[in-house]
Amino acid sequence: MNNPVANPPVAQPFVHPVVHLQAPSMLVSSSLMEETQRQASSSQYTDDLIGAAIFDLSGLPKEYFTTAESSDVSWVQTIFQALGLQSLLMSSLKLDGFRHAVIHGADYRAVVVRQKNRYTALLTRQTSEALPESFIQWAQEFEPTILRSHPRFSAM
């Protein structure tokens, strides 16, 4: 596997990324109807993905997945940099509980969530629609290694 940190890609799809960091907030438990909507959205969310990357807890990229729509992995470098910035801000400001970050590019947006043993970045098309909270909840529970056997994705 090529290390995108040691060999940075030439193309930069995220020309001027905007990073939003959010610490945890109290979440109201889902009603049965919200749970049903989230399950229905789950398969749609997987269909909306055009890339994914797995980072260890120190922010180093471990594995990434591409689709025919987005075979350029230069966005992984931007996520690596954002995780470094997040770590610096969290320690400098004495904050705990990184929840997620959204990095907006010209054509794509990446949602980075902290999971138990890793950070997972999910690449989707940039839209004018707000990112639904149900997507963040789904992303926090998403198992990115299932993409290894998904027909649309190639592991890098």
Short mmCIF file of C-alpha atoms in Angstrom, two decimals:
data_model
loop_
_atom_site.label_atom_id
_atom_site.label_comp_id
_atom_site.label_asym_id
_atom_site.label_seq_id
_atom_site.Cartn_x
_atom_site.Cartn_y
_atom_site.Cartn_z
CA MET A 1 0.00 0.00 0.00
CA ASN A 2 1.34 3.43 -0.88
CA ASN A 3 1.63 5.77 2.05
CA PRO A 4 -0.12 9.06 1.06
CA VAL A 5 1.83 10.90 3.74
CA ALA A 6 5.28 9.84 2.53
CA ASN A 7 4.31 10.19 -1.15
CA PRO A 8 1.81 13.05 -1.32
CA PRO A 9 -0.37 12.99 -4.45
CA VAL A 10 -0.07 15.78 -6.97
CA ALA A 11 -3.78 16.48 -7.52
CA GLN A 12 -5.54 18.35 -4.73
CA PRO A 13 -9.35 18.07 -4.99
CA PHE A 14 -9.80 19.92 -1.70
CA VAL A 15 -8.41 23.28 -2.75
CA HIS A 16 -9.76 25.29 0.20
CA PRO A 17 -11.13 22.85 2.75
CA VAL A 18 -13.39 24.06 5.49
CA VAL A 19 -13.23 22.00 8.64
CA HIS A 20 -16.03 21.78 11.19
CA LEU A 21 -15.26 20.03 14.47
CA GLN A 22 -18.01 19.09 16.88
CA ALA A 23 -17.64 17.89 20.45
CA PRO A 24 -20.24 15.56 21.93
CA SER A 25 -23.64 16.85 22.82
CA MET A 26 -26.51 15.23 24.59
CA LEU A 27 -28.50 13.15 22.15
CA VAL A 28 -32.13 12.36 22.72
CA SER A 29 -32.77 8.65 22.32
CA SER A 30 -34.43 7.75 19.04
CA SER A 31 -38.07 6.92 18.82
CA LEU A 32 -39.19 3.80 16.97
CA MET A 33 -40.03 5.88 13.90
CA GLU A 34 -36.59 7.52 13.85
CA GLU A 35 -34.96 4.10 14.22
CA THR A 36 -36.93 2.77 11.24
CA GLN A 37 -35.94 5.80 9.15
CA ARG A 38 -32.29 5.36 10.13
CA GLN A 39 -32.30 1.70 9.07
CA ALA A 40 -33.86 2.64 5.72
CA SER A 41 -31.25 5.38 5.32
CA SER A 42 -28.38 3.00 6.11
CA SER A 43 -28.34 1.31 2.72
CA GLN A 44 -28.80 4.70 1.01
CA TYR A 45 -25.84 6.09 2.94
CA THR A 46 -23.63 3.22 1.75
CA ASP A 47 -24.79 3.88 -1.81
CA ASP A 48 -23.87 7.57 -1.42
CA LEU A 49 -20.25 6.80 -0.49
CA ILE A 50 -17.63 7.32 -3.17
CA GLY A 51 -14.60 6.73 -1.00
CA ALA A 52 -13.53 5.78 2.52
CA ALA A 53 -10.35 5.75 4.54
CA ILE A 54 -9.32 4.17 7.82
CA PHE A 55 -6.85 5.95 10.12
CA ASP A 56 -5.35 4.71 13.36
CA LEU A 57 -5.93 6.70 16.53
CA SER A 58 -2.72 8.66 15.99
CA GLY A 59 -4.15 9.87 12.65
CA LEU A 60 -2.02 7.78 10.29
CA PRO A 61 -3.79 6.36 7.22
CA LYS A 62 -4.01 2.56 7.24
CA GLU A 63 -6.32 1.64 4.37
CA TYR A 64 -8.52 3.40 1.87
CA PHE A 65 -11.20 2.49 -0.60
CA THR A 66 -12.04 4.05 -3.93
CA THR A 67 -14.80 3.77 -6.52
CA ALA A 68 -14.76 4.30 -10.27
CA GLU A 69 -16.25 7.74 -9.59
CA SER A 70 -13.41 8.77 -7.30
CA SER A 71 -10.18 6.88 -7.87
CA ASP A 72 -8.03 9.88 -6.84
CA VAL A 73 -7.00 9.45 -3.20
CA SER A 74 -5.41 12.86 -2.68
CA TRP A 75 -8.28 13.70 -0.30
CA VAL A 76 -6.69 11.28 2.19
CA GLN A 77 -3.83 13.79 2.67
CA THR A 78 -6.36 16.49 3.57
CA ILE A 79 -7.97 14.21 6.16
CA PHE A 80 -4.54 13.39 7.60
CA GLN A 81 -3.86 17.11 7.99
CA ALA A 82 -7.30 17.74 9.52
CA LEU A 83 -6.76 14.97 12.09
CA GLY A 84 -3.45 16.57 13.04
CA LEU A 85 -5.16 19.94 13.43
CA GLN A 86 -7.95 18.36 15.45
CA SER A 87 -5.46 16.72 17.79
CA LEU A 88 -3.59 19.99 18.28
CA LEU A 89 -6.78 21.95 18.97
CA MET A 90 -8.17 19.35 21.34
CA SER A 91 -4.98 19.22 23.42
CA SER A 92 -4.37 22.99 23.36
CA LEU A 93 -7.93 23.81 24.37
CA LYS A 94 -8.14 20.90 26.84
CA LEU A 95 -11.23 19.49 25.12
CA ASP A 96 -12.36 15.90 25.28
CA GLY A 97 -14.66 13.85 23.13
CA PHE A 98 -14.00 14.48 19.45
CA ARG A 99 -17.28 13.55 17.78
CA HIS A 100 -16.87 14.25 14.08
CA ALA A 101 -15.42 16.61 11.52
CA VAL A 102 -16.78 17.59 8.12
CA ILE A 103 -14.30 18.72 5.49
CA HIS A 104 -15.83 20.47 2.50
CA GLY A 105 -14.10 20.51 -0.86
CA ALA A 106 -15.19 21.83 -4.23
CA ASP A 107 -16.89 18.62 -5.38
CA TYR A 108 -16.77 16.35 -2.35
CA ARG A 109 -17.16 16.39 1.39
CA ALA A 110 -15.55 14.03 3.83
CA VAL A 111 -17.05 13.12 7.17
CA VAL A 112 -14.53 11.92 9.74
CA VAL A 113 -15.77 10.09 12.83
CA ARG A 114 -13.93 8.60 15.73
CA GLN A 115 -14.74 4.97 16.31
CA LYS A 116 -13.50 2.73 19.11
CA ASN A 117 -10.12 1.81 17.61
CA ARG A 118 -9.79 4.16 14.63
CA TYR A 119 -10.92 7.21 12.73
CA THR A 120 -13.03 6.57 9.66
CA ALA A 121 -13.38 9.10 6.84
CA LEU A 122 -16.29 8.75 4.43
CA LEU A 123 -16.24 10.63 1.13
CA THR A 124 -19.51 11.76 -0.46
CA ARG A 125 -20.48 14.19 -3.20
CA GLN A 126 -20.72 17.81 -2.06
CA THR A 127 -24.33 18.95 -1.89
CA SER A 128 -26.09 22.07 -0.72
CA GLU A 129 -28.10 19.97 1.73
CA ALA A 130 -27.16 19.93 5.39
CA LEU A 131 -25.61 16.73 6.64
CA PRO A 132 -28.31 14.85 8.57
CA GLU A 133 -27.55 13.85 12.17
CA SER A 134 -28.64 10.33 11.23
CA PHE A 135 -25.68 10.14 8.81
CA ILE A 136 -23.26 10.99 11.63
CA GLN A 137 -24.84 8.34 13.85
CA TRP A 138 -24.68 5.80 11.03
CA ALA A 139 -21.04 6.71 10.29
CA GLN A 140 -20.05 6.19 13.92
CA GLU A 141 -21.35 2.62 13.74
CA PHE A 142 -20.25 1.90 10.16
CA GLU A 143 -17.77 -0.95 9.68
CA PRO A 144 -15.54 0.28 6.83
CA THR A 145 -13.83 -3.08 6.30
CA ILE A 146 -17.05 -4.38 4.69
CA LEU A 147 -16.04 -2.27 1.69
CA ARG A 148 -13.30 -4.82 0.95
CA SER A 149 -15.97 -7.13 -0.45
CA HIS A 150 -18.32 -4.44 -1.80
CA PRO A 151 -18.53 -4.59 -5.62
CA ARG A 152 -18.26 -0.77 -6.07
CA PHE A 153 -15.11 -0.36 -3.98
CA SER A 154 -11.46 -1.19 -4.48
CA ALA A 155 -9.08 -1.38 -1.53
CA MET A 156 -5.85 0.59 -1.89
#
